[in-house]
Coordinates of C-alpha atoms and ligand atoms in Angstrom, one line a residue:
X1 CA -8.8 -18.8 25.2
X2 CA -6.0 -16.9 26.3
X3 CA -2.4 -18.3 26.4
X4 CA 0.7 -17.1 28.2
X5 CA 1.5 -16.3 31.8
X6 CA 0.9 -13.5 34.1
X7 CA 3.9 -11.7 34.6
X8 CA 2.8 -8.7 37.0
X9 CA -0.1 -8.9 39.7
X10 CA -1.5 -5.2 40.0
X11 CA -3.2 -3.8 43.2
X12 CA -6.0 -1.7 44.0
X13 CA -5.7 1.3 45.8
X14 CA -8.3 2.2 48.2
X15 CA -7.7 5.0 51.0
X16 CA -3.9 4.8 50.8
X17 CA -3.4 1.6 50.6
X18 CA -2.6 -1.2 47.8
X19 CA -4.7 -4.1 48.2
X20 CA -6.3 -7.4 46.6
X21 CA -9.8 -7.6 45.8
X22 CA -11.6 -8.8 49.3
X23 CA -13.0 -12.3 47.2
X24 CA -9.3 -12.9 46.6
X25 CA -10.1 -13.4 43.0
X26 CA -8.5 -11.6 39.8
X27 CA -9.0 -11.0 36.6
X28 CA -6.5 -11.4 33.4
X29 CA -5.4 -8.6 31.5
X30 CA -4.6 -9.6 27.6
X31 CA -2.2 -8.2 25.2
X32 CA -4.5 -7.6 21.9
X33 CA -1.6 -7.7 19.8
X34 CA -1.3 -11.4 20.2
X35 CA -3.9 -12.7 22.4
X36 CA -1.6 -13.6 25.2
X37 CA -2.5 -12.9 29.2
X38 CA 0.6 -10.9 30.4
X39 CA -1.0 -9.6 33.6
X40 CA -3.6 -9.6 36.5
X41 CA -5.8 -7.8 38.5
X42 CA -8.0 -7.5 41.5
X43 CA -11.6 -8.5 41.0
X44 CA -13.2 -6.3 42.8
X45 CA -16.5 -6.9 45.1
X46 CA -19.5 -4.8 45.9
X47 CA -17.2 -4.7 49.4
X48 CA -14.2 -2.9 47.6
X49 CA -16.6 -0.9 46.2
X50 CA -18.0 0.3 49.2
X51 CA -14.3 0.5 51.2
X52 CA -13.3 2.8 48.6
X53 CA -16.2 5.2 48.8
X54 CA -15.7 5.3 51.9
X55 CA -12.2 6.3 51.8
X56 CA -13.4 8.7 50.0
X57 CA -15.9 10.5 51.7
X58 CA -13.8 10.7 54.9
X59 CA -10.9 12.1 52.7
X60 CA -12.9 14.6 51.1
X61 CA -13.9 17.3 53.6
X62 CA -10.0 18.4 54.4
X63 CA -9.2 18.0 50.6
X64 CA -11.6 21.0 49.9
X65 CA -11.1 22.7 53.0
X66 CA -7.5 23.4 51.0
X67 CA -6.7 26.7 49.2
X68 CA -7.2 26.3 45.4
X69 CA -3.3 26.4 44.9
X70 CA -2.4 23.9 47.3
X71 CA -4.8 21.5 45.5
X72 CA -3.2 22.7 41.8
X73 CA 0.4 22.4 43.3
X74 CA -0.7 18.4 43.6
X75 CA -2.1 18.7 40.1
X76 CA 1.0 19.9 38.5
X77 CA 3.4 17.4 40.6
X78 CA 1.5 14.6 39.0
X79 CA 1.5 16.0 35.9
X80 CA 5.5 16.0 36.0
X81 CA 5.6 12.9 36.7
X82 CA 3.1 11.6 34.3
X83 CA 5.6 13.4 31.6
X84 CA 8.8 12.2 33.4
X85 CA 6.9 8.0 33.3
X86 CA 5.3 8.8 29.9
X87 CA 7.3 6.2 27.7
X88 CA 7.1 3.2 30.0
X89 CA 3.0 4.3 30.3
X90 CA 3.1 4.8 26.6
X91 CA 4.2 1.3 25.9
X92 CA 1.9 0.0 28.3
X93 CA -0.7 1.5 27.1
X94 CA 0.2 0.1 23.6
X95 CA 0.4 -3.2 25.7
X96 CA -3.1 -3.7 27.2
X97 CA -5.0 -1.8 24.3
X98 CA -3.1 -1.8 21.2
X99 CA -2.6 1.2 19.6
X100 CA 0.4 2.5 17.8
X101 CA 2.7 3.7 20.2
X102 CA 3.1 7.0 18.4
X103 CA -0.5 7.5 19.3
X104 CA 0.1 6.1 22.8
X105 CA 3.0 8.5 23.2
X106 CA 0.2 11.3 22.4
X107 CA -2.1 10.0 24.6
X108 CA 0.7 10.4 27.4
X109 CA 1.6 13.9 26.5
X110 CA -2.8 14.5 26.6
X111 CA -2.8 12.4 30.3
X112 CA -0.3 15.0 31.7
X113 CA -2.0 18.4 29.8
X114 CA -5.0 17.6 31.5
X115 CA -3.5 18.1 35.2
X116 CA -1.4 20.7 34.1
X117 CA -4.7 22.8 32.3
X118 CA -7.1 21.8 35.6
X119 CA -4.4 23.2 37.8
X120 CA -4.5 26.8 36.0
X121 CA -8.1 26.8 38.2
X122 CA -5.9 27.1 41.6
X123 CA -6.9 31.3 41.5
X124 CA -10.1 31.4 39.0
X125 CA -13.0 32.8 40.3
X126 CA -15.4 30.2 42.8
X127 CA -18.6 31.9 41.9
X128 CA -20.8 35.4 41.7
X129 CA -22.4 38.1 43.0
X130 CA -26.0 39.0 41.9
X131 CA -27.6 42.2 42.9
X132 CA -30.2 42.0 45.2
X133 CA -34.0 43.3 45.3
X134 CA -33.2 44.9 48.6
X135 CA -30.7 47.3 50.2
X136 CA -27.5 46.6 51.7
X137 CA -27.9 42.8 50.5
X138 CA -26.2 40.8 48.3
X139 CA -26.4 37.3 46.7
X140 CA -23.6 35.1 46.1
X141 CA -23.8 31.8 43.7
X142 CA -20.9 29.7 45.3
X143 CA -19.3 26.6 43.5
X144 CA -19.2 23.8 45.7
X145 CA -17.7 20.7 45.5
X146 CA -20.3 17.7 45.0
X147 CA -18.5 15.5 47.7
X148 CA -17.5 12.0 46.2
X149 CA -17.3 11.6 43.0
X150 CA -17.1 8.1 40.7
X151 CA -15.9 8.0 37.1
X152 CA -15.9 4.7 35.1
X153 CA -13.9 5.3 32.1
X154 CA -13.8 2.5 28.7
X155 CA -10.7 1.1 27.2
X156 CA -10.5 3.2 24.2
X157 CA -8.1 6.2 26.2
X158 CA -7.0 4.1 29.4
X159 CA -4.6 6.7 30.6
X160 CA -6.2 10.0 29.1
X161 CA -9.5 9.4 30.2
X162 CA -8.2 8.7 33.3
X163 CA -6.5 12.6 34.4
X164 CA -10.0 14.0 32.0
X165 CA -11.9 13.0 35.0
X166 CA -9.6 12.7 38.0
X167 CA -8.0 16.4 37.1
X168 CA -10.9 18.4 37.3
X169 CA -12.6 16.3 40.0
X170 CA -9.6 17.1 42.2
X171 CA -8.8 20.6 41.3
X172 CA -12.8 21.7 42.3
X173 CA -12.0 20.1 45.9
X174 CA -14.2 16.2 44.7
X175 CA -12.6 13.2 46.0
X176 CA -12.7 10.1 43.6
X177 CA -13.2 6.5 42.8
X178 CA -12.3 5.6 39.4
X179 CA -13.4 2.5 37.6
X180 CA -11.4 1.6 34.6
X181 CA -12.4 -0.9 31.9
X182 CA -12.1 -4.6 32.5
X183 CA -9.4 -5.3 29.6
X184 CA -7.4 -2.1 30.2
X185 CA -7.0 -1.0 33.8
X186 CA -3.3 -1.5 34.1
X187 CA -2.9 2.7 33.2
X188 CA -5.6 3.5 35.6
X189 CA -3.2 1.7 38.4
X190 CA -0.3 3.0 37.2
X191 CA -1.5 6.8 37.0
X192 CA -2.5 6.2 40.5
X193 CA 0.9 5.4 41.7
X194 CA 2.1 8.7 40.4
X195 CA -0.6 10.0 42.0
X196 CA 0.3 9.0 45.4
X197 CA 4.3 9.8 44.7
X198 CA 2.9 13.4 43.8
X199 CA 1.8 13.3 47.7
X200 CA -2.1 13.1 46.8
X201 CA -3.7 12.1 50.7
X202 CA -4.7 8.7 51.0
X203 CA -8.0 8.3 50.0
X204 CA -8.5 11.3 47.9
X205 CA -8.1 9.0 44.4
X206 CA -9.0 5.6 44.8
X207 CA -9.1 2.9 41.9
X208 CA -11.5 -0.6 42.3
X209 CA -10.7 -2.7 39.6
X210 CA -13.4 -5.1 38.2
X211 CA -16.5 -5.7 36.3
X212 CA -19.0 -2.8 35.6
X213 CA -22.2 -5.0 36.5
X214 CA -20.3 -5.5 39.9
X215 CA -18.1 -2.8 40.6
X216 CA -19.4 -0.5 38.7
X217 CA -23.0 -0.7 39.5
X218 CA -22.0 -1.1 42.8
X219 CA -20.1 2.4 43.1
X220 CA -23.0 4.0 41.1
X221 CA -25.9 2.9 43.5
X222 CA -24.1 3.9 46.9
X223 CA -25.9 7.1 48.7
X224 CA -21.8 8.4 49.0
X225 CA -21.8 8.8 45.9
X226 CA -22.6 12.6 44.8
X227 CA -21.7 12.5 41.2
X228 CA -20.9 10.1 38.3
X229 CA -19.3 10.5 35.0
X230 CA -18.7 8.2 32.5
X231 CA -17.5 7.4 29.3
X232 CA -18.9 4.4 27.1
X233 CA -21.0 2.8 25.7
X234 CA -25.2 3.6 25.4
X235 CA -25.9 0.2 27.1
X236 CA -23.5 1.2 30.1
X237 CA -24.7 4.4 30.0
X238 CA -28.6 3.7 30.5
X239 CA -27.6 0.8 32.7
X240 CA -25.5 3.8 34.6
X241 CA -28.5 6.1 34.8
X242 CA -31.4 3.9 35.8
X243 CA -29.4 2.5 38.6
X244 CA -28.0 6.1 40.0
X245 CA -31.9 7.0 39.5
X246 CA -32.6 5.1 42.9
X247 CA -30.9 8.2 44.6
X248 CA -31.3 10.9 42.3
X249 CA -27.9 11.3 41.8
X250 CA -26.5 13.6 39.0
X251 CA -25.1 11.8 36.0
X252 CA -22.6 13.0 33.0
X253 CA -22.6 10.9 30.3
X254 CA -20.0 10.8 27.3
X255 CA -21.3 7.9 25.4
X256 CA -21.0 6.6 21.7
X257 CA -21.0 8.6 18.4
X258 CA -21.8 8.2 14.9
X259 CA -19.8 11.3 13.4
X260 CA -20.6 11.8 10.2
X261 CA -17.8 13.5 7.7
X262 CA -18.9 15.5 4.7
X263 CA -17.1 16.7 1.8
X264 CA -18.4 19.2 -0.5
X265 CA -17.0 19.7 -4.3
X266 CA -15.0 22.6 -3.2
X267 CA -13.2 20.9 -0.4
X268 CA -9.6 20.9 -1.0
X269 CA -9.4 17.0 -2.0
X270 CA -6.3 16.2 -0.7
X271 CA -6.7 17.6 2.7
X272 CA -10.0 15.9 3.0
X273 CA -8.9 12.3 2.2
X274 CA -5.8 12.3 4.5
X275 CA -8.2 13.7 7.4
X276 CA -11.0 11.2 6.5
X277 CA -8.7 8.8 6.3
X278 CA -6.9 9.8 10.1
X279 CA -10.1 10.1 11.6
X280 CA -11.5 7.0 10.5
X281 CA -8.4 5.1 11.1
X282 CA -7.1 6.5 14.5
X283 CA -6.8 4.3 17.2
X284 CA -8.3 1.2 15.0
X285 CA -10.9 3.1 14.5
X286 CA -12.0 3.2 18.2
X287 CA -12.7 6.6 19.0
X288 CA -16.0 8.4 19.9
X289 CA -15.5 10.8 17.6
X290 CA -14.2 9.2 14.5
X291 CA -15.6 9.5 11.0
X292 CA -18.1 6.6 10.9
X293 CA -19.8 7.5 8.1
X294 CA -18.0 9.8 4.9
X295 CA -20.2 11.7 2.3
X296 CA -19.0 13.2 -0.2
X297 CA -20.5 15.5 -2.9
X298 CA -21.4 13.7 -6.2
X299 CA -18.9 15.5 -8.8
X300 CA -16.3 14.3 -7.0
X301 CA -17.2 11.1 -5.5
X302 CA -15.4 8.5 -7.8
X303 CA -11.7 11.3 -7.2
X304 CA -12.3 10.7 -3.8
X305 CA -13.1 7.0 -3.2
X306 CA -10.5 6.1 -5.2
X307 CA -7.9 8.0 -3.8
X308 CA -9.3 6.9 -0.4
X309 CA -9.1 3.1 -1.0
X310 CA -5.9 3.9 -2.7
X311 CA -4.5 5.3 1.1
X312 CA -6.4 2.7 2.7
X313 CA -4.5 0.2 1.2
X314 CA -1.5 1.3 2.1
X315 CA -1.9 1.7 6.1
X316 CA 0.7 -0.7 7.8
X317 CA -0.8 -2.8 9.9
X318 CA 1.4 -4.9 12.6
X319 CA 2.8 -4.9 15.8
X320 CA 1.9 -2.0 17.1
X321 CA 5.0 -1.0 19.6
X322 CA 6.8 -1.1 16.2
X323 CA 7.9 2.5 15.0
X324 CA 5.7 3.0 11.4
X325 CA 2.4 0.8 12.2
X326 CA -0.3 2.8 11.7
X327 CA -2.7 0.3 12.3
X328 CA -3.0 -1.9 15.5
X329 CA -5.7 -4.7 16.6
X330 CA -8.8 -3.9 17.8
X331 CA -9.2 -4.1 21.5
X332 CA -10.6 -8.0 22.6
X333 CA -12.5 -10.7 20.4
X334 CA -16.2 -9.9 21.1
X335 CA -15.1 -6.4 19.4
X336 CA -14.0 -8.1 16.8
X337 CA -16.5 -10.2 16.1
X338 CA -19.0 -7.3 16.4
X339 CA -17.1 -5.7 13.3
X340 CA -17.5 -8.7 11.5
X341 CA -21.0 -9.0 12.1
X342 CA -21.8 -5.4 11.1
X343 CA -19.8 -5.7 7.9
X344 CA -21.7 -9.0 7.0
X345 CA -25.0 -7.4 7.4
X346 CA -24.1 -4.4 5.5
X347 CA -23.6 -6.6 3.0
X348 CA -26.9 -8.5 3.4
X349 CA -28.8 -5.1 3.0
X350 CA -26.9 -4.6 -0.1
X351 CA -23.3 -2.6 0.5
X352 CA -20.3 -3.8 -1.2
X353 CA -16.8 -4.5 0.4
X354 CA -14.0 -2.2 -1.7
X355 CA -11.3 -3.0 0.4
X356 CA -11.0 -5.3 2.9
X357 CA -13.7 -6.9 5.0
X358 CA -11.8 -9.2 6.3
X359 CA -9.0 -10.6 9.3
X360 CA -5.9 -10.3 7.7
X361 CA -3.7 -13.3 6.3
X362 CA -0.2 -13.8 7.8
X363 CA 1.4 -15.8 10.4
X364 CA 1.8 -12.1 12.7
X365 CA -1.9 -12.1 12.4
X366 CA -3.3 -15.5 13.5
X367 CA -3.0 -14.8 17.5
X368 CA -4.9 -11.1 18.6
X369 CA -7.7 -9.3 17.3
X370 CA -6.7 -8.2 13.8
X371 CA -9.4 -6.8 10.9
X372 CA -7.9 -5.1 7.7
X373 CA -8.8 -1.5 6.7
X374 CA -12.1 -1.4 5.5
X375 CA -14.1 0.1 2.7
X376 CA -17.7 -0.4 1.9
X377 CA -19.9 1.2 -1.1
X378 CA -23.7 0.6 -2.0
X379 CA -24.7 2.0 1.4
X380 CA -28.0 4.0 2.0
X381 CA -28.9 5.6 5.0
X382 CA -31.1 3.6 7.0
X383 CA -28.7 0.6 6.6
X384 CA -27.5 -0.4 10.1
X385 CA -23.8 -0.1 9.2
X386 CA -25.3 4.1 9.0
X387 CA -27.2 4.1 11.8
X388 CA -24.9 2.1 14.1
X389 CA -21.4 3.1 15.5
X390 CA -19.0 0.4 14.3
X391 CA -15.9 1.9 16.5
X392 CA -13.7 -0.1 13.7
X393 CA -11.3 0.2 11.0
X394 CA -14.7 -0.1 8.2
X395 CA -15.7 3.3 6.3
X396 CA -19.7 3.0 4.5
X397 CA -19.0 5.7 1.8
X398 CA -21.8 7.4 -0.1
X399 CA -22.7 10.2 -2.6
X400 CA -24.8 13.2 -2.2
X401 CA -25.9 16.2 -4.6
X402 CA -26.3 18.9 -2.4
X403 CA -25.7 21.0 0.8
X404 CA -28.4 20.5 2.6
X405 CA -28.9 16.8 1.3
X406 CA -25.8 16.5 2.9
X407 CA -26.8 17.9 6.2
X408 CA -30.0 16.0 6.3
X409 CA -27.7 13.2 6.1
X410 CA -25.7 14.1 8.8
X411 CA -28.6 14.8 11.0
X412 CA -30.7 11.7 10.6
X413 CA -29.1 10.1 13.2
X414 CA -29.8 9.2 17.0
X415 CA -26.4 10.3 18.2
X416 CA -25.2 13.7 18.3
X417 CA -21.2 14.1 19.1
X418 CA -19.0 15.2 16.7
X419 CA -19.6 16.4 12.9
X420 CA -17.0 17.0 10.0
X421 CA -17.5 19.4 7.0
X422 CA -14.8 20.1 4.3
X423 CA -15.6 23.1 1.8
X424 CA -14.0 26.1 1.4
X425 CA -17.6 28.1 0.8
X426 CA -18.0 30.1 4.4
X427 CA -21.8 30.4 3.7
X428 CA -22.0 26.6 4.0
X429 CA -19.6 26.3 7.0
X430 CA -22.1 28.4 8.2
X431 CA -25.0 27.1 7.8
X432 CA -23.6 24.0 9.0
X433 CA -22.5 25.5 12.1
X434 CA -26.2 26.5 12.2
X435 CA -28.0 23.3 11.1
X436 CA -26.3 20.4 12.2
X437 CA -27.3 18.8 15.5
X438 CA -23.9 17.8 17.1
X439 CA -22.5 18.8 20.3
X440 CA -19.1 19.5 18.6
X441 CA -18.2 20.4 14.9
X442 CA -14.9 20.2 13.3
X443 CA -14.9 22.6 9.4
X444 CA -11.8 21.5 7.3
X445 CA -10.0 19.7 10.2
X446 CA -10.4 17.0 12.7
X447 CA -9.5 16.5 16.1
X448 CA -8.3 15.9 18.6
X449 CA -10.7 18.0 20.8
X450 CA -8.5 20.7 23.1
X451 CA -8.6 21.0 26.3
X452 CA -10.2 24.0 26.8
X453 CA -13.1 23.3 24.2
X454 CA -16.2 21.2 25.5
X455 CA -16.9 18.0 24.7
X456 CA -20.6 17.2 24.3
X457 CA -23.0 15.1 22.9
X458 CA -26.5 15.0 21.8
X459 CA -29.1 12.5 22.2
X460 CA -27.4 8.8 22.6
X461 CA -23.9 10.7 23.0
X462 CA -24.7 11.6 26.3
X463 CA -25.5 14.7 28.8
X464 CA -22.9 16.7 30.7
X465 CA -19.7 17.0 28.8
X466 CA -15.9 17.2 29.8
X467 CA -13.1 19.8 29.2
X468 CA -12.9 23.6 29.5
X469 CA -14.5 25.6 31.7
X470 CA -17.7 24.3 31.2
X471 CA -16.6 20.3 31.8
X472 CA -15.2 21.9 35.2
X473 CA -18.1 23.4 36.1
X474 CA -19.9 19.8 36.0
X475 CA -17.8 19.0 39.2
X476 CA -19.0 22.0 41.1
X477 CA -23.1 21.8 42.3
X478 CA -24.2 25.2 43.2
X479 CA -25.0 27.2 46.6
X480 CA -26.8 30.1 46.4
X481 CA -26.7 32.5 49.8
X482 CA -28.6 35.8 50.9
X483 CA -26.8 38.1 53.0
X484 CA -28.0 41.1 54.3
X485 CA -25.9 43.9 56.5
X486 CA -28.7 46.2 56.7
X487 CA -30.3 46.5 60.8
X488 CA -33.4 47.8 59.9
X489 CA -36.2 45.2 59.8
X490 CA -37.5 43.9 56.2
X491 CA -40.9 45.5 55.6
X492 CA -42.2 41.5 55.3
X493 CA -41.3 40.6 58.6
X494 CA -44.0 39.4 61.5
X495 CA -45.8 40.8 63.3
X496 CA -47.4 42.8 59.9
X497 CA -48.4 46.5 60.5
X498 CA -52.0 46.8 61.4
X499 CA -53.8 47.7 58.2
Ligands
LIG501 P1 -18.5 0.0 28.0 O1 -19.8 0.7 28.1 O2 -18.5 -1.4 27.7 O3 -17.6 0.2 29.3 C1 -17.4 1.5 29.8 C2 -17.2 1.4 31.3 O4 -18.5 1.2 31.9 C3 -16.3 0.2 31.7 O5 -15.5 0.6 32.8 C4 -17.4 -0.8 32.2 O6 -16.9 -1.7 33.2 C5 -18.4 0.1 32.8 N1 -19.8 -0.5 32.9 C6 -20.4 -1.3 32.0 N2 -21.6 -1.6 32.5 C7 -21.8 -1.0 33.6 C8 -22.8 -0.9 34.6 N3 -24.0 -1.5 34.4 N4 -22.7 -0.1 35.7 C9 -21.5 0.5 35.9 N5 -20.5 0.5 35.1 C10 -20.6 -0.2 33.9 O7 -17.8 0.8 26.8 P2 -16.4 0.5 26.1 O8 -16.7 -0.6 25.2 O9 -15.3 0.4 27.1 O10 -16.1 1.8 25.3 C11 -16.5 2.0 24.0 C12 -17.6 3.1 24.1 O11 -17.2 4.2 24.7 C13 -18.0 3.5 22.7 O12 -19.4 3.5 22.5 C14 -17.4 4.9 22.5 O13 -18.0 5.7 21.6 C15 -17.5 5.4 23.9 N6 -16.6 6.5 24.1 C16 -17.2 7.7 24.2 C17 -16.3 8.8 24.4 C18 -16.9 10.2 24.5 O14 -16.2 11.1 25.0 N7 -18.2 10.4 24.2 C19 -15.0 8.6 24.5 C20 -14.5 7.4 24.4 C21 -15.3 6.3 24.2

């Protein structure tokens, strides 16, 4: 139950304007840190829904009738003023989803890279020319833009994930309705303010705050939409696609991973503890790619855990908008409760808890959604807390004996996203590059992923991907034209030649 007042009522914006939900109703937003309700939003109808799309599509044709740099000039003013706002959205962002703010600052200085990277598109080439079978013809593959795009984005990145999809949708000439998570969309609102102040037109980014099985569904289902993308979780996403199935329309999914992180005996030990520790750890341990699962080569096995429990235990954990916590609260209670129940069934099918497994003791802990660092030994592959992404501070550890033991490992898994590998043997990195199924592989580092890479996934992870040159080019559908300047009559034409 959630204690506290509201102390800010956020809007919606929908074709240029700021508005309430059309049911009147809205929606708490709670700090995780300590439970308490500290704002409110709209909740949004099936109506808003619709209004918005609408905004959009009527927005949409002049936005991509403009020349490439006028749309990247908009790109790049928000982008200044994302960077000129970044601490106050920092510190919101700490606010509504409770990371560190050193991590929030680096999720502001990401939010801004991705308008300023989309807008380098404002003079890259709009398609191609194919040689034709005939003379004095040509064929040209032209990017256009799908028309109205929606993008419902989780809680993990509130502000990032937010310019990942609105940059690129903009810069390839898309309009846009985004849908942020329920328990975070307090960056979504704000980013859309600088938005506006960046002289966007009304109704080219709209935001409908709400619940996905309303809103969200809603948005997806409508015949304006063209395109969706989203990130979260496999249940949203399969809920996503069946319902945009009804109108066939084209679906990106960046959904869950289970990323597995392995460490061969000729790793460099200290490197790969403080980077299995950073990418278990980051962000509570709520991020797609983080090391859910750690192998690590039989030799040195015991070296390892140990000195992995040993930096484990020594994480800070605490207020998070404190400078020096490297460990916040995960985001709401039914997360928390999910961790709990994955670490007590690991240790049904027979793990063992080596550090933690438990909410931590302290009067700073008893409000919000708090779980301690978390290691667990004993495991075996087909346990669920292997098989299942945890998105929590809790790393299963095991052994292995050999290379491609390891990468059988890795691979028997139903997700596909990201993949770590420490060894200093480039035959191995190699042959990992080769073997492993994963749409993105990380060798003697982790992320985060740059902005002109791709991010993909395989299997449950998703389809589509975001970032580079290939995640804009998922905003663009393609039209293909012939063109001939040649007078004479194609041999094919009617009436045939007599025979
Ligand atoms: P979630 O699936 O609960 O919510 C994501 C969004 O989908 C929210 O905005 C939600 O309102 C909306 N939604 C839910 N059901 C819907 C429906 N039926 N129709 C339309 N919209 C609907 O996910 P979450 O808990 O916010 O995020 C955590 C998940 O996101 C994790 O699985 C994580 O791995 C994944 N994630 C993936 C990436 C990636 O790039 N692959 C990045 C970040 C997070």
């Amino acid at each position: 139950m959630a204690t506290g007042t509201a102390n800010a009522t956020y809007q919606m914006y929908i074709g240029g304007e700021w508005r309430g939900a059309s049911g009147g109703a809205v929606r708490p937003v709670l700090n995780p840190a300590n439970g308490e309700l500290f704002a409110e939003v709209p909740e949004g109808t099936r109506e808003d829904a619709r209004a918005a799309l609408e905004a959009a599509k009527a927005a949409q044709p002049a936005w991509a009738a403009l020349p490439g740099v006028e749309r990247a000039r908009y790109l790049r003013q928000t982008a200044a003023l994302i960077r000129e706002n970044a601490e106050r959205l920092a510190r919101l962002v700490v606010q509504e989803q409770g990371k560190p703010l050193h991590e929030a600052r680096g999720e502001l200085g990401g939010t801004s890279e991705f308008f300023e990277y989309f807008a380098t598109f404002g003079r890259a080439a709009i398609g191609e020319i194919i040689a034709s079978d005939n003379q004095d013809e040509d064929i040209w593959i032209r990017n256009v833009p799908y028309g109205v795009v929606v993008a419902i984005i989780p809680w993990n990145y509130p502000a990032a994930l937010f310019s990942r999809k609105v940059a690129p949708a903009l810069m390839a000439g898309n309009t846009i309705v985004i849908k942020p998570h329920e328990d975070t969309p307090l960056s979504a609102i704000e980013l859309t303010k600088l938005v506006e102040a960046a002289g966007v037109p009304p109704g080219v980014v709209n935001v409908v705050t709400g619940a996905g099985t309303i809103v969200g569904d809603a948005l997806v289902r409508d015949e304006i939409t063209q395109l969706v993308t989203v990130t979260g979780s496999v249940r949203a996403g399969r809920q996503i696609l069946a319902a945009a199935a009804h109108n066939i329309t084209v679906v990106s999914l960046e959904l869950g991973g289970k990323a597995p992180f392995i460490v061969m005996d000729d790793a460099n030990m200290e490197l790969a503890v403080r980077n299995a520790i950073t990418a278990r750890f980051m962000n509570c341990g709520q991020v797609c790619t983080c090391n859910e699962r750690t192998y690590v080569q039989r030799h040195i096995y015991d070296e390892f855990l140990e000195r992995y429990v040993a930096m484990a235990s020594r994480l800070r954990m605490g207020d998070p908008m404190q400078a020096g916590i490297d460990l916040g609260p995960k985001v709401n209670q039914v997360e928390l409760e999910k961790i709990e129940r994955m670490v007590g069934r690991a240790q049904e099918q027979g793990a063992q808890v080596v550090l933690g497994g438990h909410r931590p003791d302290g009067e700073q802990f008893r409000k919000g959604f708090w779980y301690e660092p978390t290691v667990l030994t004993n495991v075996r592959n087909d346990m669920d807390i292997m098989q299942q992404e945890i998105f929590g501070p809790i790393t299963p550890i095991m052994p292995f004996d050999d290379f491609d033991e390891a990468i059988a490992l890795a691979n028997d898994s139903k997700y596909g996203l990201s993949a770590y590998l420490f060894t200093n043997d480039l035959k191995r990195m190699m042959r990992a590059v080769q073997d492993v199924r994963f749409g993105e592989v990380y060798i003697n580092k982790i992320g985060p992923e740059q902005l002109q890479g791709f991010h993909t996934g395989y299997g449950l992870s998703g389809q589509g991907g975001d970032d580079g040159t290939h995640g804009l080019s998922h905003y663009y559908r393609k039209k293909t034209v012939y063109v001939s300047y040649n007078d004479t009559p194609a041999s094919n034409l009617m009436p045939y030649p007599a025979a």
